[in-house]
Tab-separated table of C-alpha atoms in Angstrom:
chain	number	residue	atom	x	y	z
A	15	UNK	CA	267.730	159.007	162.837
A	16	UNK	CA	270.070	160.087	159.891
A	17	UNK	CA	272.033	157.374	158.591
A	18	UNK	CA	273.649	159.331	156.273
A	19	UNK	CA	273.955	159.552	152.704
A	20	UNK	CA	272.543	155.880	150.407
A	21	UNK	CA	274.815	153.213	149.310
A	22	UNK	CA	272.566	150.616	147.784
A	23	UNK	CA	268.922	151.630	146.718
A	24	UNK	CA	266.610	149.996	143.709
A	25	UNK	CA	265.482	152.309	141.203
A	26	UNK	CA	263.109	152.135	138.243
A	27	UNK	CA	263.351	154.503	135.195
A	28	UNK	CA	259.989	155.110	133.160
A	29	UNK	CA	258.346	151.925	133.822
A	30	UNK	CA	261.275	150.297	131.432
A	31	UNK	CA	263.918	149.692	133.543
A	32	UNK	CA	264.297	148.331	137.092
A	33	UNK	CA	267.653	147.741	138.706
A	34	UNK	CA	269.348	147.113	141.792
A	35	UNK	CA	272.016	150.367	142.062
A	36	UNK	CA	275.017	150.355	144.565
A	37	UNK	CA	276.963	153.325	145.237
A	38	UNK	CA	281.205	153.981	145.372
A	39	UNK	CA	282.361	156.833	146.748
A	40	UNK	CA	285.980	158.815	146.806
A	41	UNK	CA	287.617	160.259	149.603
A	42	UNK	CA	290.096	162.478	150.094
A	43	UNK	CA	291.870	164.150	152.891
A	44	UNK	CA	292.643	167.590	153.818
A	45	UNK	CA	295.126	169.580	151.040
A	46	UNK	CA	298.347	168.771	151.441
A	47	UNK	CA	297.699	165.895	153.857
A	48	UNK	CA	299.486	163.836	151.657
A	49	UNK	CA	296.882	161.488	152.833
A	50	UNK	CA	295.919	158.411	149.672
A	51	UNK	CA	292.762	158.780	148.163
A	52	UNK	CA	289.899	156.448	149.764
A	53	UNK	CA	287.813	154.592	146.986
A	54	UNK	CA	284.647	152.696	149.211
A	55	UNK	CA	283.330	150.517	146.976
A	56	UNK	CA	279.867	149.080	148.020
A	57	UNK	CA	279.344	145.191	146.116
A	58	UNK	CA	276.415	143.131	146.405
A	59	UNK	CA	277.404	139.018	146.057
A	60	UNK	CA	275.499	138.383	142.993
A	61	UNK	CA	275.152	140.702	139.927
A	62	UNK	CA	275.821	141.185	136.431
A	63	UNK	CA	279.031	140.215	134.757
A	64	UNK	CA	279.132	143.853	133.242
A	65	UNK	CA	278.702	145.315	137.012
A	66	UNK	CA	281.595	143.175	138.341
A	67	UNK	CA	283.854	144.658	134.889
A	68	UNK	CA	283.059	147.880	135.804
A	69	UNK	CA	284.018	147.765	139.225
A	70	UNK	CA	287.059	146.298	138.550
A	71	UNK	CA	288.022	148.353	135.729
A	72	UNK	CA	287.186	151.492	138.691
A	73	UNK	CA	289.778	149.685	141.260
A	74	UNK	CA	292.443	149.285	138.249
A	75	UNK	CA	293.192	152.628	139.100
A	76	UNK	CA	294.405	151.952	142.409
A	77	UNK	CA	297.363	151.243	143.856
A	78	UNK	CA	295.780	148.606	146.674
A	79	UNK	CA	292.624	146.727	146.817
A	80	UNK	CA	291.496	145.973	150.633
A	81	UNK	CA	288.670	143.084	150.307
A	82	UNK	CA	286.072	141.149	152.299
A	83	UNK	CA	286.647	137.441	152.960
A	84	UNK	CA	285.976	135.654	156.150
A	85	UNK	CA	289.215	134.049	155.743
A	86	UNK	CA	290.782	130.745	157.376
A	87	UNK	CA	293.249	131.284	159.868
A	88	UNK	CA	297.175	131.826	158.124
A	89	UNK	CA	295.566	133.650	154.944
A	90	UNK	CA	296.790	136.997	156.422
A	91	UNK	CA	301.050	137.438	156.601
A	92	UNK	CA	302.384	135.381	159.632
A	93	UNK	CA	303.908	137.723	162.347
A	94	UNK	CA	304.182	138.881	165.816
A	95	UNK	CA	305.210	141.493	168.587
A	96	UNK	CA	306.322	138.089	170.556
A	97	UNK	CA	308.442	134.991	170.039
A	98	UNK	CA	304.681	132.722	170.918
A	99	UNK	CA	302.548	134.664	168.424
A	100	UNK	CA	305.160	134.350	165.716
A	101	UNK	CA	305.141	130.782	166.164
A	102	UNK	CA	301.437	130.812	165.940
A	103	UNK	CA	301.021	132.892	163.076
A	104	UNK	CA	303.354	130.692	161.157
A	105	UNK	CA	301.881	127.451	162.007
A	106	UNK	CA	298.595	128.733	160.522
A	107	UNK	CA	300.452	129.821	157.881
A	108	UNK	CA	301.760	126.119	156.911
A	109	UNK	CA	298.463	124.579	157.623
A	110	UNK	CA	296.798	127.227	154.955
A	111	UNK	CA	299.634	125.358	152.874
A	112	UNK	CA	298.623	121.854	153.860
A	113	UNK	CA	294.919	122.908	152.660
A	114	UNK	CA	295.617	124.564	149.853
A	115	UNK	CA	297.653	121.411	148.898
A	116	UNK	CA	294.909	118.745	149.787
A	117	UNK	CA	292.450	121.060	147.641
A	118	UNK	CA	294.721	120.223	144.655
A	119	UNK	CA	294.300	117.011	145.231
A	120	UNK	CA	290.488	116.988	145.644
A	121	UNK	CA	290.204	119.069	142.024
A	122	UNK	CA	292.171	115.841	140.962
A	123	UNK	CA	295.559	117.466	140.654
A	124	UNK	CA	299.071	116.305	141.750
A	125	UNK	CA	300.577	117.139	144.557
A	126	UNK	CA	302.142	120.756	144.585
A	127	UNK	CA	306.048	120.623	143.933
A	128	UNK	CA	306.443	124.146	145.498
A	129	UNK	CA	305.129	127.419	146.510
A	130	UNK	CA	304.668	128.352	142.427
A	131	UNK	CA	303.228	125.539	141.588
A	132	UNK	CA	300.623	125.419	144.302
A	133	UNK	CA	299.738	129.291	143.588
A	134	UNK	CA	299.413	127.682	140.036
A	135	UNK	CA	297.091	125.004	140.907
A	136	UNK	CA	294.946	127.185	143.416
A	137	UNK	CA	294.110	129.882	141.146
A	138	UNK	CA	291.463	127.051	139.176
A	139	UNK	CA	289.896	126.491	142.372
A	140	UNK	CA	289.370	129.886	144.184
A	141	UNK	CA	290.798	132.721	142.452
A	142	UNK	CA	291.407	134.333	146.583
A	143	UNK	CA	293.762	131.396	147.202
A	144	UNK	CA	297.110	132.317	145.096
A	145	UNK	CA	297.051	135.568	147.351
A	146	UNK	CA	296.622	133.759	150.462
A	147	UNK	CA	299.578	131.195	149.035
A	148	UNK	CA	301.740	133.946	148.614
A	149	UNK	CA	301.167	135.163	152.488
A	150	UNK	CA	301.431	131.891	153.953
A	151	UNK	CA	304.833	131.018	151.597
A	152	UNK	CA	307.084	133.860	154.353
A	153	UNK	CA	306.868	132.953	157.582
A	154	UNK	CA	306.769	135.040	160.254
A	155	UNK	CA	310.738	135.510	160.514
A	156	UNK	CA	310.876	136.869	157.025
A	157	UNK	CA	311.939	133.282	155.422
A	158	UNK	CA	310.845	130.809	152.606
A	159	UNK	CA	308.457	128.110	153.744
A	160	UNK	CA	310.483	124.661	152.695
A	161	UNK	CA	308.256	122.366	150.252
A	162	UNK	CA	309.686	118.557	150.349
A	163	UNK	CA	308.566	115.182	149.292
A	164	UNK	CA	309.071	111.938	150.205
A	165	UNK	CA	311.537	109.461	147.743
A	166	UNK	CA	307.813	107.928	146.355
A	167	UNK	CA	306.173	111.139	146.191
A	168	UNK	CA	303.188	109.754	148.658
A	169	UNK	CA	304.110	113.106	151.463
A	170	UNK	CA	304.498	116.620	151.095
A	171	UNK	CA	306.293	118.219	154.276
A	172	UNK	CA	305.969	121.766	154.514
A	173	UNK	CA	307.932	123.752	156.901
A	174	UNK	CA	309.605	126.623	158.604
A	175	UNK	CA	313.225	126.394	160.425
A	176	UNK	CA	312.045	128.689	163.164
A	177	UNK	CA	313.249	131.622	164.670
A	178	UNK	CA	316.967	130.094	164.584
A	179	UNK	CA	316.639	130.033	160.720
A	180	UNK	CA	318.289	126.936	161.180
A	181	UNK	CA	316.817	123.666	159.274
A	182	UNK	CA	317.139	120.426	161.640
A	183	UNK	CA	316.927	121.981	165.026
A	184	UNK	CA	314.077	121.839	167.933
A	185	UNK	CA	312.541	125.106	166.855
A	186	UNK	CA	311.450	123.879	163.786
A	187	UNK	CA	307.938	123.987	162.630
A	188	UNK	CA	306.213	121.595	159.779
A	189	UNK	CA	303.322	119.762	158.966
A	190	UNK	CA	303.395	116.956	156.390
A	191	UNK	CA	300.308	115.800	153.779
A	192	UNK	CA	299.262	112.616	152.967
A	193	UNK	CA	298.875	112.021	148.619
A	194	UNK	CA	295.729	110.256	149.781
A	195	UNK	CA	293.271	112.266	150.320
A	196	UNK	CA	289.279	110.982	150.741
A	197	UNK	CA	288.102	114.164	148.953
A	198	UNK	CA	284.401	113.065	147.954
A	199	UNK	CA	282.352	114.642	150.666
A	200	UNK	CA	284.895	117.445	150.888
A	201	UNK	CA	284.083	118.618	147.200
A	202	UNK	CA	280.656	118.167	147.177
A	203	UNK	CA	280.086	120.518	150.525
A	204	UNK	CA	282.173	123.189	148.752
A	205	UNK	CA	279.236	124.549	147.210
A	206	UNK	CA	277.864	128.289	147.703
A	207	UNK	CA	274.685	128.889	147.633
A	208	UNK	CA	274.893	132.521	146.125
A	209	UNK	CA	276.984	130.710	143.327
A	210	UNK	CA	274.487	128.961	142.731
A	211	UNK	CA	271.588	131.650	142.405
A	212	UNK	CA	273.625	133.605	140.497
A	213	UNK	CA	273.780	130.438	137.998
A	214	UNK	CA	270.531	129.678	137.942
A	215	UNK	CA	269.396	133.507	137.166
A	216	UNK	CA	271.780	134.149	134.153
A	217	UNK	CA	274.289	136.043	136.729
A	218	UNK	CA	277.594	136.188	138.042
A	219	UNK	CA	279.333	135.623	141.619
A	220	UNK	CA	281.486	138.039	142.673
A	221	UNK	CA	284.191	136.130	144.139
A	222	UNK	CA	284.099	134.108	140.506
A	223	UNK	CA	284.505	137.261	138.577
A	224	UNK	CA	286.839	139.793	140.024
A	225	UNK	CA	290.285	139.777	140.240
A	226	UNK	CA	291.294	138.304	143.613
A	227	UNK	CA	294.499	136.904	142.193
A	228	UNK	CA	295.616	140.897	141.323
A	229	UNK	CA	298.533	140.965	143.647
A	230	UNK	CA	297.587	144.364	144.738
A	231	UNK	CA	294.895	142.801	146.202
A	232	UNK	CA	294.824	142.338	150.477
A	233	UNK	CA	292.405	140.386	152.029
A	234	UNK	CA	291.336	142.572	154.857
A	235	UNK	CA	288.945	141.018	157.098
A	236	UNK	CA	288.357	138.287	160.403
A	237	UNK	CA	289.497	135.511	160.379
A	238	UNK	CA	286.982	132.826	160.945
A	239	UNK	CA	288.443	131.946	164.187
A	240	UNK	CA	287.733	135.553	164.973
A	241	UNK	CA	284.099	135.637	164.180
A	242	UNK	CA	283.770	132.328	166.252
A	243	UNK	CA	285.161	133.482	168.731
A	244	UNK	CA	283.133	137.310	168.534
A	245	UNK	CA	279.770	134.816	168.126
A	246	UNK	CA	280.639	133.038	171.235
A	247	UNK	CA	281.139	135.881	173.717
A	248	UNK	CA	277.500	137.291	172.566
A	249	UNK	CA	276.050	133.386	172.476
A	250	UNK	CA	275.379	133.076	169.088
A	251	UNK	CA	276.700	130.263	166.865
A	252	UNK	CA	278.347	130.696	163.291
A	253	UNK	CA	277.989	127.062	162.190
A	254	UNK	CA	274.344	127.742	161.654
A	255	UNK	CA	275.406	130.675	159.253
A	256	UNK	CA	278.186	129.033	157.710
A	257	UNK	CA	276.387	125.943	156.961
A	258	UNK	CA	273.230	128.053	155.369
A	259	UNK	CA	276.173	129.276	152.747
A	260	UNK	CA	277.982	126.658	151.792
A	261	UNK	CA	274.649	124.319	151.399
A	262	UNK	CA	274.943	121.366	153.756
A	263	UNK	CA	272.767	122.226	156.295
A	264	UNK	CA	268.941	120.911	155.302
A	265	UNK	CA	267.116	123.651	154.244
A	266	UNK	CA	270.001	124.902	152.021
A	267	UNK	CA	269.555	121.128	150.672
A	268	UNK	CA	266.087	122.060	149.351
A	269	UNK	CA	266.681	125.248	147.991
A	270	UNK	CA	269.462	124.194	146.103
A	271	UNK	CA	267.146	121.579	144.383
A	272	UNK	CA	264.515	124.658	143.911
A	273	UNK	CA	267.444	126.323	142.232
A	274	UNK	CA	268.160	123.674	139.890
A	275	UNK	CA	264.219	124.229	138.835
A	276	UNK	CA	264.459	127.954	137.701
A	277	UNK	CA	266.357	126.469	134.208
A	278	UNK	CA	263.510	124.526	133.716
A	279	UNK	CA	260.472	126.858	134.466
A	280	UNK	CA	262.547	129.882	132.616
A	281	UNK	CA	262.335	127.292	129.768
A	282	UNK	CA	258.757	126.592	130.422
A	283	UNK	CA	257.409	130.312	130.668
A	284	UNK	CA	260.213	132.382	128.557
A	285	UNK	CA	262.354	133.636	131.247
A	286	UNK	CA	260.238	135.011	133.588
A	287	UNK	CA	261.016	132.905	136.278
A	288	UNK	CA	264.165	134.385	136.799
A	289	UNK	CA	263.166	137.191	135.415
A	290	UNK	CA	260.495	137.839	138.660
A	291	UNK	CA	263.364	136.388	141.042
A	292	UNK	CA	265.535	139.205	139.882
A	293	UNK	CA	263.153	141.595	140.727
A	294	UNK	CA	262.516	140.347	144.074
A	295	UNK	CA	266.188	141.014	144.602
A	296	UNK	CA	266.278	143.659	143.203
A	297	UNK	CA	263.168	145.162	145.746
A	298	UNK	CA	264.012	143.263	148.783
A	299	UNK	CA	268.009	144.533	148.782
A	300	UNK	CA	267.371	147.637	147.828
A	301	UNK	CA	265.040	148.189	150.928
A	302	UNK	CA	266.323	150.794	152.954
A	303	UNK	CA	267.100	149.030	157.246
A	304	UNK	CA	266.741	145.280	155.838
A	305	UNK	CA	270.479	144.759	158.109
A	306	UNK	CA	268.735	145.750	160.610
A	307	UNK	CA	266.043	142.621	160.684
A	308	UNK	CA	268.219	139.941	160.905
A	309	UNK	CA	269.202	140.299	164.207
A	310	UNK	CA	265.951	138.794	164.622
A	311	UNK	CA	266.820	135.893	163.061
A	312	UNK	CA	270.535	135.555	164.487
A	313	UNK	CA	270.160	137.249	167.920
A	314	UNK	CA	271.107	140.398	169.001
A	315	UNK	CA	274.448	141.187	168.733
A	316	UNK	CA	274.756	139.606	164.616
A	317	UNK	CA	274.832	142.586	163.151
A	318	UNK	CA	277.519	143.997	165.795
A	319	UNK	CA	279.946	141.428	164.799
A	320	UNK	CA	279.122	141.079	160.877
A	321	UNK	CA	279.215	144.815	160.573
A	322	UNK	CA	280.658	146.565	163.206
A	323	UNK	CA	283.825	144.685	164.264
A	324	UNK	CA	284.956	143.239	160.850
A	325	UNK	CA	284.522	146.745	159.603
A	326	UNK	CA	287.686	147.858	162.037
A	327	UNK	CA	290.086	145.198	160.443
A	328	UNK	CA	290.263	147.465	156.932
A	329	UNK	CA	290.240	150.367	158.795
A	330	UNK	CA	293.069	149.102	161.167
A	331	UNK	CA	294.816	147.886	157.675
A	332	UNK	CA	294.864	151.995	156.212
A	333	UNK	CA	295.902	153.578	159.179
A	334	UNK	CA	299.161	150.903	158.697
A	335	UNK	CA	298.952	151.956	155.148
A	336	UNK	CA	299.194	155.233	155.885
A	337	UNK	CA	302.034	155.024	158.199
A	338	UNK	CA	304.105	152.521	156.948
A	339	UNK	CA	303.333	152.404	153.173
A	340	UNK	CA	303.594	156.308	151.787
A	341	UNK	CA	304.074	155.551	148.375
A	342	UNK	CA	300.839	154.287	148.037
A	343	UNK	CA	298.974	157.143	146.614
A	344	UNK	CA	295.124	155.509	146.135
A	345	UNK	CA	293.114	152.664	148.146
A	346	UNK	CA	289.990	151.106	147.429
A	347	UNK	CA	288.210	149.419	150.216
A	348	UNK	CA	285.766	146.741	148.502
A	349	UNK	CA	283.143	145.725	150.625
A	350	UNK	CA	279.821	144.709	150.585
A	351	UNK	CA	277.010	147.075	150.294
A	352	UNK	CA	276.090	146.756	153.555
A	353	UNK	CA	278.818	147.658	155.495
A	354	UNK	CA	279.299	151.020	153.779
A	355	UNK	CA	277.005	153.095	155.764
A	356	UNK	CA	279.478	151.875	159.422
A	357	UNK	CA	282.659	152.279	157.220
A	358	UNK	CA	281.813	155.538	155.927
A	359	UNK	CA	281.084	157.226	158.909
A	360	UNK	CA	283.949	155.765	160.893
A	361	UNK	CA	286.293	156.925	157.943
A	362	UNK	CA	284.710	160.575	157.681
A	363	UNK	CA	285.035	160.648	161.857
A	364	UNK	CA	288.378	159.402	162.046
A	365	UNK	CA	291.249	161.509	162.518
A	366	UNK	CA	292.362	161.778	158.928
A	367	UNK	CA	290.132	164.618	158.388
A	368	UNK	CA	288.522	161.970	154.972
A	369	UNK	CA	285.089	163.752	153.422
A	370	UNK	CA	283.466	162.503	150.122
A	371	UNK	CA	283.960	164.081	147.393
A	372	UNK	CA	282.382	161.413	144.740
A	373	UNK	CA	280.041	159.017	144.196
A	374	UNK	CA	279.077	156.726	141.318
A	375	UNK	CA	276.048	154.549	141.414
A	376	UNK	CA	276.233	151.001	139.218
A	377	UNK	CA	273.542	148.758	138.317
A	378	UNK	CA	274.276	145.530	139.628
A	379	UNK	CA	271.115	143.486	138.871
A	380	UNK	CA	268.545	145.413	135.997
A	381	UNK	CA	265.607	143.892	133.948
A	382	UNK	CA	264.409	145.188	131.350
A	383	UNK	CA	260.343	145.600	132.215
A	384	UNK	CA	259.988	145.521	128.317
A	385	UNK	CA	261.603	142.305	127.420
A	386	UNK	CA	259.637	140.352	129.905
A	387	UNK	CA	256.781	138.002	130.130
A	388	UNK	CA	256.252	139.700	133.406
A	389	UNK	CA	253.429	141.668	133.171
A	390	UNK	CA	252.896	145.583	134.544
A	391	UNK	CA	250.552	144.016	137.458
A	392	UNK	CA	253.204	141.170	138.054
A	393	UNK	CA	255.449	143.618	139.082
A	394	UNK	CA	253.363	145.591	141.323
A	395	UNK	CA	252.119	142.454	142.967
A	396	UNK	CA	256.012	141.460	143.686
A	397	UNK	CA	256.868	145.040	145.261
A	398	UNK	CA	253.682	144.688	147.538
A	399	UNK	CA	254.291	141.295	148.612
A	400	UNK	CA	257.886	142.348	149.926
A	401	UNK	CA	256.238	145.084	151.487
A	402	UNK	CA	254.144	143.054	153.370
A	403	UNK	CA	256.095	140.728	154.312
A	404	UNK	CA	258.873	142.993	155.240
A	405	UNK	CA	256.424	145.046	157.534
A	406	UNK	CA	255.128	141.652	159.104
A	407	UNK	CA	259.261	140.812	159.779
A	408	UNK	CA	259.561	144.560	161.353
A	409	UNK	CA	256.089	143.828	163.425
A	410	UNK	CA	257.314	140.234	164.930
A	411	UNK	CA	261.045	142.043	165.432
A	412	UNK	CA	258.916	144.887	167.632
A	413	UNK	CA	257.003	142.294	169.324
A	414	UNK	CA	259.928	140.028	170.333
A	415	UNK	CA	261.604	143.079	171.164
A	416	UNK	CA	258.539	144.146	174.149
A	417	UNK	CA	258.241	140.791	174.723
A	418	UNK	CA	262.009	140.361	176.366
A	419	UNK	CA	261.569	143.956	177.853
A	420	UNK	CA	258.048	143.306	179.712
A	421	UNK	CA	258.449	142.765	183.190
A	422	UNK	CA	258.378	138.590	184.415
């Protein structure tokens, strides 16, 4: 079956170079559509600092930057077609605000005097938050959020006056937040465990390194409510994925404390600890169908949820673009790699008449096979035990696969 054309792919030049290569790719409507340009940019989580400067130098160009976050409910601008969902939206919206807050006060800040200075304070912590301030700060009536303190300073209240626009009445909505805040436990799970790799191997995260805090930037994804809620109605549970990022869950336990090892042993052996880590990334993303396996791990349906559905929010997001926004000549949607192949497709099949017409590929992880203690048959042993182990994954998938199929 044709996928169509490759968006991530690893690639070795000369036995001197090996790298981990992910595609972008421009699209453009029919002439005199007056349609924006379409920049899909594929990212992988974890790369080189140059990789993440070149992307974003490639998205300075346009006008609006559509990005992947799973994002807590409120991050997104409150609103409505009815009077219940505006409420809603808006009291997501000022607990976003209450969070924000309390993670100032967990970083060991003071407690945010207003919508500025909590933009101010967030940007240290998350460089996604100052945008997701800013969308929270207008509720869904068009209207400041009110930021007020108590006469000691102990409570931040943070509210709406409603759809009246009137402060003091029943429609009001607020939520208040304590100074005291028992933030230990809180800060220490807050810990990614691509963050980490990326650490330990001499790399970068992405969501460390590129601009988030651009105001041309939209988050344009689920919320995780949404992918809870998508997970439920196909029985599978997010916590188990959620908890595998962020590191509390046990295993992640242990492999942050092999993580912490890869300083030492690259210290030990020259670098080619990481060095050989990187190149198992390098082989195992770069594997053409490797999506496609973890449904075995998951449960069917994973894939259908992680790919397919979140892939209709920025797609949902440009059609509005197009319609309401037409002075916005140039979009880039910035995804990872994965999704690209779905994304594409839908975007080529949709009535807009898109087709590509360019495509840059960017080395996101590369090591240099001279400047290496890894040796030539190091290497080769690394590429054939992926291989083999990603054949034995695509076996036991097959397997489970007749298994659930054969008749009782």
């Amino acid at each position: 079956e044709d996928e169509g054309p490759l968006w991530i792919q690893s690639k070795t030049v000369d036995g001197e170079r090996t790298s981990l290569q992910i595609a972008s790719r421009r699209y453009v409507g029919p002439e005199a559509s007056g349609l924006p340009e379409v920049w899909l940019v594929g990212v992988t989580h974890i790369g080189m600092g140059a990789y993440y400067r070149d992307l974003s130098e490639l998205m300075e160009g346009c006008d609006l930057v559509l990005y992947e976050s799973v994002m807590p409910a409120g991050a997104r601008p409150p609103g409505g077609t009815d009077a219940d969902q505006r409420v809603a939206s808006t009291r997501a919206s000022l607990e976003l605000l209450a969070q924000a807050s309390t993670r100032c006060l967990q970083a060991g800040q003071s407690l945010p005097l207003d919508v500025d200075s909590l933009r101010e304070c967030v940007g240290s912590i998350d460089l996604r938050l100052p945008g997701w301030v800013a969308n929270a700060s207008i509720d869904a009536w068009g209207r400041p959020v009110r930021f007020e303190h108590d006469e000691a300073g102990d409570v931040l209240r943070i509210s709406s006056v409603g759809p009246d626009g009137q402060g003091g009445t029943a429609d009001d909505l607020s939520t208040s937040l304590d100074v005291v805040v028992d933030s230990a436990d809180a800060v220490e799970g807050n810990v990614n465990l691509q963050a980490m790799l990326a650490q330990s191997l001499g790399l970068r995260y992405q969501l460390d390194t590129m601009p988030y805090d651009d105001p041309r930037w939209r988050v344009s994804d689920m919320s995780v409510e949404e992918v809870e809620a998508a997970f439920a109605e196909r029985g599978l549970r997010f916590d188990d994925l959620g908890d595998m990022l962020a590191g509390s869950s046990l295993p992640a336990q242990l492999i942050r404390s092999m993580l912490a090892l890869i300083p030492l042993g690259d210290a030990l052996t020259g670098g080619s600890v990481s060095d050989g880590i990187q190149v198992v990334l390098i082989e195992l993303l770069g594997t053409p169908g490797l999506l496609n396996l973890t449904d075995q791990q998951y449960g069917a349906g994973f894939n259908e949820v992680i790919i397919v559905e979140r892939n209709g929010v920025p797609l949902e997001d440009l059609d509005r673009i197009i319609e309401a926004e037409p002075d916005i000549r140039s979009v880039a949607v910035l995804y990872g790699a994965a999704h690209m192949p779905d994304l594409a497709a839908r975007l080529e099949a949709s009535a807009h008449g898109y087709r590509a017409m360019e495509t840059r590929w960017d080395d996101a992880i590369a090591v240099d096979m001279r400047n290496t203690r890894l040796s030539p048959s190091d290497f080769k042993s690394i590429r054939r035990s992926i291989r083999l182990s990603l054949a034995a994954l695509k076996r036991q998938a097959r397997q489970a696969k007749e298994a659930e199929s054969a008749p009782d």
